[in-house]
Amino acid sequence: MKGYFSLVLHTHMPYVRKNGTWPVGEDWLLRAMSQVYMPLLESLDRLKDEGLASCIALTLTPVLCEQLADPYIHERFIAHLRTMAEHTAGDIRDFEYFGDDERRAMAEEYRRRFEKMLGDFLAIDQDITGALRSFEQQGLIETIASCATHAFLPAQRSERTVRYQVASGIESHRRHMGVDPKGFWIPECAYRDGLEKTLEAEGVLYFIADPSAAREIPSTCPYQVGDSSVAVLLRSDRAHDNVWDERSGYPSDALYMDTTRYYHGSGMHYWKVTGADVTIDEKAVYEREAAVARALDHSRHFIGDVSSEISESPSCPGGARPLILASYDTELFGHGWQEGIYWLEVTLRSLAASESISLTTPTGYLEENPPGNATRLMSTSWGTNRDHSTWLNPETEWMWVELGRSQERLFALLEKHGGSDDPEVARALKQAAREVLLLESSDWPYMVAKDRAKKYATQRFSTHLERFRQIAEAVEGGRTDREIDNLSEIEETDRIFSELDLGFISTGDPHDGEGS
């Protein structure tokens, strides 16, 4: 055995419940559930039945878990699956009329898939997180915690905010997954100096960072961070580029399904990528068998490259064997890359049978290969240019100014009114804290900077800001005795972290530890 391989999928969705529907909003989450999360559960179930163990690690952000556990989202997903089955039935009629046998067969498969998925969702009691919890209990997967609302930590102005995001996120993970998480995913892989001490205080054993945070050391070895007991594992750039690179990554292959062209009836995909310079109207009809064969080719290539990277890795301090840690956004698989779930399954199955590469989880690797040396990390990210510019730039500067003001105002509210025995004050303060947590999401500045649903992201940030201001003004003015305008409506819309513990944020100096 030459070394180890660990796959880490980062599973995240910003809070969209009752905050818009289409094309972004709830539809974004419902499509992720149907295209990614449910197919992934089906794939994991097959691997479990084949006897695989410790084959994958999944980050599950608290803001996503809160939505997946919500009965309202369950109802919306059931309705979504029924609607899509009806829409694809309409596609079948269209293609029959046109005499298009190829696309008619695809539409029939789509309809069967939605009907089966509805039965599967009901069979797991509408509980996706519960199904993942069961897989973890059986030793198939490891789940990893993350910040409460996926905050970009290097930009936070105070350590109190960082502690709040981390502690609230870990507590939410315990509640939803029923385990004390050993690992932690830093949003955007954006390390902040001293973060390891915060994680150590919460019982975390390791976190994952971008290799740019430690350019002078091999990314295939484990290290302790500073003088803490917390280990860092570094992502593999080679494994990342094989899958994620816009021009050469596997999903760009001409035989794979094109996910940019939609059929007007259902919004489903019936075409293949065809070629890099092929226009939307010139896309050829998708061929499933050819795409599956290409996924097998790419799986063989990936495993071969993992083996090569292990062989080329220098010796690790303390005798640890090299680890190739591949990490991706879960939502790429099945959504951006329709064949991605199948590719994952065959790759994991092949690695599990390998004699030279040991398939493991991060915790499993560290148990057998404890860090032999300590290192210090730089604050980078896995974003464009490996820096902070995707989130911190002139176009998003106003967001960070308003967020900083809101955070300080919340601290002041908690210090002045946190000890009140008036239940209406406590209720208002909790909702004010929820609005600030939602403001802190890294998704809003990312979407603005990348011009991806920019209008929606700006509107969401501004809406949470206005809701917070409305509540704060009422508390500051003593108008909390059922006089806060629309508080019940705000609570119903932004119903997140029902068991929010203000103790995580109620103490400390709001100006300590200035961020970058």
Coordinates of C-alpha atoms in Angstrom, one line a residue, residues 191-432:
Y191 CA -8.3 30.3 7.0
R192 CA -8.1 33.1 9.6
D193 CA -5.1 33.4 11.9
G194 CA -5.8 31.8 15.3
L195 CA -8.8 29.8 14.1
E196 CA -7.2 26.6 15.3
K197 CA -7.5 27.8 18.9
T198 CA -11.3 28.4 18.5
L199 CA -11.7 25.0 16.9
E200 CA -9.5 23.4 19.7
A201 CA -11.8 24.9 22.3
E202 CA -14.8 23.3 20.6
G203 CA -13.2 19.8 20.5
V204 CA -12.4 19.8 16.8
L205 CA -9.5 17.5 15.8
Y206 CA -8.8 18.7 12.2
F207 CA -9.8 21.1 9.5
I208 CA -9.2 21.3 5.7
A209 CA -7.3 24.1 4.0
D210 CA -6.3 25.1 0.5
P211 CA -2.7 24.2 -0.3
S212 CA -2.0 27.9 -1.0
A213 CA -2.1 28.4 2.8
A214 CA 1.1 26.4 3.2
R215 CA 3.0 26.7 -0.1
E216 CA 6.4 25.6 1.3
I217 CA 5.4 22.1 2.5
P218 CA 4.0 19.0 0.8
S219 CA 0.2 19.1 0.6
T220 CA 0.1 15.3 1.0
C221 CA 1.2 15.2 4.6
P222 CA -0.7 16.0 7.9
Y223 CA 0.5 18.8 10.1
Q224 CA -0.5 20.3 13.5
V225 CA -1.3 24.0 13.3
G226 CA 0.9 26.2 15.4
D227 CA 1.0 25.2 19.1
S228 CA -2.6 23.7 19.0
S229 CA -3.6 20.1 19.0
V230 CA -5.6 20.7 15.8
A231 CA -4.4 19.1 12.6
V232 CA -4.7 20.5 9.1
L233 CA -5.2 18.5 5.9
L234 CA -4.5 20.2 2.6
R235 CA -6.6 19.7 -0.6
S236 CA -5.0 18.3 -3.7
D237 CA -4.8 20.8 -6.6
R238 CA -4.3 18.0 -9.1
A239 CA -7.4 16.1 -8.0
H240 CA -9.3 19.4 -8.0
D241 CA -8.3 20.5 -11.5
N242 CA -9.1 17.1 -13.0
V243 CA -12.7 17.6 -12.1
W244 CA -13.2 21.4 -11.7
D245 CA -11.1 23.1 -14.3
E246 CA -13.5 25.1 -16.6
R247 CA -11.7 24.1 -19.9
S248 CA -10.1 20.7 -19.2
G249 CA -12.1 19.3 -16.3
Y250 CA -14.1 16.1 -16.9
P251 CA -17.6 17.8 -17.0
S252 CA -16.5 19.9 -20.1
D253 CA -16.3 16.7 -22.2
A254 CA -18.3 16.8 -25.4
L255 CA -20.2 13.6 -24.6
Y256 CA -21.6 14.7 -21.2
M257 CA -25.0 16.2 -20.8
D258 CA -25.2 20.0 -21.4
T259 CA -26.8 21.6 -18.4
T260 CA -27.2 25.1 -19.9
R261 CA -29.9 24.2 -22.5
Y262 CA -33.4 23.6 -21.2
Y263 CA -36.4 22.2 -23.0
H264 CA -39.2 24.8 -22.8
G265 CA -41.8 22.3 -21.6
S266 CA -40.2 21.0 -18.4
G267 CA -36.8 22.7 -18.1
M268 CA -35.1 19.3 -18.4
H269 CA -31.9 18.7 -20.4
Y270 CA -31.9 16.6 -23.6
W271 CA -28.6 17.7 -25.3
K272 CA -24.9 17.0 -24.8
V273 CA -22.1 19.5 -24.5
T274 CA -21.2 18.6 -28.1
G275 CA -18.1 20.9 -28.2
A276 CA -16.6 23.9 -26.5
D277 CA -17.5 26.4 -29.2
V278 CA -20.9 24.9 -30.2
T279 CA -23.8 27.3 -29.7
I280 CA -26.8 26.4 -27.7
D281 CA -29.0 25.9 -30.8
E282 CA -26.4 23.5 -32.4
K283 CA -26.2 21.1 -29.4
A284 CA -26.6 17.4 -30.4
V285 CA -29.0 15.1 -28.7
Y286 CA -27.6 13.4 -25.6
E287 CA -26.5 9.7 -25.8
R288 CA -26.5 8.1 -22.3
E289 CA -24.4 5.0 -23.2
A290 CA -21.6 7.1 -24.7
A291 CA -21.6 9.4 -21.6
V292 CA -21.4 6.5 -19.2
A293 CA -18.5 5.0 -21.1
R294 CA -16.7 8.4 -20.9
A295 CA -17.3 8.6 -17.2
L296 CA -15.6 5.2 -16.8
D297 CA -12.6 6.5 -18.8
H298 CA -12.4 9.6 -16.6
S299 CA -12.6 7.4 -13.5
R300 CA -9.7 5.3 -14.7
H301 CA -7.7 8.5 -15.5
F302 CA -8.5 10.0 -12.1
I303 CA -7.4 6.9 -10.2
G304 CA -4.2 6.7 -12.3
D305 CA -3.4 10.3 -11.5
V306 CA -4.1 9.8 -7.8
S307 CA -1.6 6.9 -7.9
S308 CA 1.0 9.0 -9.6
E309 CA 0.6 11.9 -7.2
I310 CA 1.1 9.5 -4.3
S311 CA 4.2 8.0 -5.9
E312 CA 5.7 11.5 -6.5
S313 CA 5.0 12.7 -3.0
P314 CA 8.0 13.3 -0.7
S315 CA 8.3 11.5 2.6
C316 CA 6.1 12.9 5.4
P317 CA 7.5 13.8 8.8
G318 CA 7.0 11.2 11.5
G319 CA 6.6 8.4 9.0
A320 CA 3.0 9.2 7.8
R321 CA 2.1 7.9 4.5
P322 CA 0.9 10.4 1.8
L323 CA -2.8 11.4 1.5
I324 CA -4.5 12.7 -1.6
L325 CA -7.5 14.7 -0.3
A326 CA -9.9 15.6 -3.1
S327 CA -12.6 18.1 -2.2
Y328 CA -15.5 19.5 -4.3
D329 CA -18.8 21.2 -3.9
T330 CA -21.4 18.4 -3.7
E331 CA -23.8 20.3 -5.9
L332 CA -21.5 19.9 -8.9
F333 CA -22.3 16.2 -9.0
G334 CA -25.7 15.6 -10.6
H335 CA -26.4 19.2 -11.2
G336 CA -23.5 20.9 -13.0
W337 CA -22.2 17.4 -14.0
Q338 CA -25.1 15.1 -14.6
E339 CA -22.9 12.0 -14.8
G340 CA -20.9 13.0 -11.7
I341 CA -22.8 10.9 -9.2
Y342 CA -22.1 7.8 -11.4
W343 CA -18.4 8.8 -11.7
L344 CA -18.2 9.1 -7.9
E345 CA -19.7 5.7 -7.3
V346 CA -17.5 3.8 -9.8
T347 CA -14.4 5.7 -8.6
L348 CA -15.0 4.9 -4.9
R349 CA -15.8 1.3 -5.8
S350 CA -12.5 0.9 -7.7
L351 CA -10.5 2.6 -5.0
A352 CA -12.0 0.4 -2.3
A353 CA -10.7 -2.6 -4.2
S354 CA -7.2 -1.2 -4.8
E355 CA -4.2 -2.8 -3.2
S356 CA -2.0 0.2 -3.5
I357 CA -4.3 3.0 -2.4
S358 CA -6.3 2.9 0.8
L359 CA -9.7 4.6 0.7
T360 CA -10.4 6.4 3.9
T361 CA -12.0 9.4 5.7
P362 CA -10.0 12.2 7.1
T363 CA -10.4 10.9 10.7
G364 CA -9.5 7.4 9.6
Y365 CA -6.3 8.7 8.0
L366 CA -5.3 10.8 11.0
E367 CA -5.8 7.9 13.4
E368 CA -3.2 5.9 11.4
N369 CA -1.0 8.8 10.5
P370 CA -0.8 11.4 13.2
P371 CA 1.0 14.7 12.3
G372 CA 4.8 14.6 12.7
N373 CA 5.4 18.3 12.4
A374 CA 3.7 21.6 13.1
T375 CA 3.2 24.4 10.6
R376 CA 1.7 27.9 10.4
L377 CA -0.8 28.8 7.7
M378 CA -1.4 31.9 5.6
S379 CA -4.9 33.3 5.2
T380 CA -5.9 32.3 1.6
S381 CA -9.0 30.7 0.1
W382 CA -10.0 28.3 -2.7
G383 CA -11.5 31.3 -4.6
T384 CA -10.1 33.1 -7.7
N385 CA -6.4 33.9 -7.3
R386 CA -6.5 32.0 -4.0
D387 CA -7.0 35.3 -2.2
H388 CA -9.9 37.2 -0.7
S389 CA -10.8 39.3 -3.7
T390 CA -13.9 37.3 -4.6
W391 CA -15.5 38.4 -1.4
L392 CA -13.6 41.6 -0.5
N393 CA -13.7 44.1 -3.4
P394 CA -15.1 47.5 -4.3
E395 CA -18.4 46.1 -5.5
T396 CA -19.1 44.3 -2.1
E397 CA -17.5 46.9 0.2
W398 CA -20.8 48.4 1.2
M399 CA -22.0 45.0 2.4
W400 CA -19.0 44.6 4.8
V401 CA -19.6 48.1 6.1
E402 CA -23.2 47.5 6.8
L403 CA -22.5 44.0 8.3
G404 CA -19.9 45.5 10.7
R405 CA -22.3 48.1 11.9
S406 CA -25.1 45.5 12.4
Q407 CA -22.8 43.2 14.3
E408 CA -21.7 46.0 16.7
R409 CA -25.3 47.0 17.1
L410 CA -26.3 43.5 18.0
F411 CA -23.5 43.2 20.5
A412 CA -24.8 46.5 22.1
L413 CA -28.4 45.2 22.2
L414 CA -27.3 42.0 23.9
E415 CA -25.2 43.8 26.5
K416 CA -28.0 46.2 27.4
H417 CA -31.1 44.0 27.0
G418 CA -29.7 40.4 27.2
G419 CA -30.6 40.1 30.9
S420 CA -34.2 41.1 30.5
D421 CA -36.8 38.8 31.9
D422 CA -39.4 40.1 29.4
P423 CA -40.0 37.1 27.0
E424 CA -40.9 39.6 24.2
V425 CA -37.4 41.1 24.5
A426 CA -35.7 37.7 24.4
R427 CA -37.8 36.8 21.4
A428 CA -36.9 39.9 19.5
L429 CA -33.2 39.5 20.4
K430 CA -33.1 36.0 19.0
Q431 CA -34.6 37.1 15.7
A432 CA -32.2 40.0 15.5

